Amino acid sequence: MSTQTADEIAAENRRRRTFKKFTYRGVELSELLDLDTPQLMDLVHARARRRFQRGLKRKPMGLIKKLRKAKKDAAPGEKPEVVKTHLRDMIIVPEMIGSVIGVYNGKLFNTIEIKPEMLGFYLGEFSITYKPVRHGRPGIGATKSSTFVAIK
């Protein structure tokens, strides 16, 4: 038996550890970035397929152009500038991965960094439009016994 220190064992485990490659419906990320629209349409769900088939209109194309520009202007290794949008119904495509988008929720812009796992989802799914209910104590009049409590 060789005598190894705890540091050597930890270093060996780090070297041995492999990361799972991201795939979207069996296609790796590097290949996804090279796909053109008809090939991407074969991979996504039916609603997104119909949307792409009908063509991307002026506003979604404008958003993609702004994202391209923000990525190009960003320094290497840095996150790109936030691009604000109201397009909650925009489907996330591979070209958007790595971008930072401010999605409007009706009151403010929620900043979202696009990750590979978000492919095929809508931008609006990551910017909640309501404040979730936080259940606390019941108010006055909520129960029979609380009706006669004096208000202080």
PDB file of C-alpha atoms in Angstrom, residues 31 48 55 89 105 118 120:
ATOM      1  CA  GLU A  31     -23.644  20.944 -32.528  1.00  0.00           C
ATOM      2  CA  ALA A  48     -42.183  26.158 -31.019  1.00  0.00           C
ATOM      3  CA  GLY A  55     -41.390  32.955 -39.320  1.00  0.00           C
ATOM      4  CA  ASP A  89     -43.265  35.022 -25.645  1.00  0.00           C
ATOM      5  CA  ASN A 105     -42.871  41.297 -15.687  1.00  0.00           C
ATOM      6  CA  MET A 118     -33.392  26.853 -20.853  1.00  0.00           C
ATOM      7  CA  GLY A 120     -37.078  25.697 -25.923  1.00  0.00           C
TER       8      GLY A 120
END
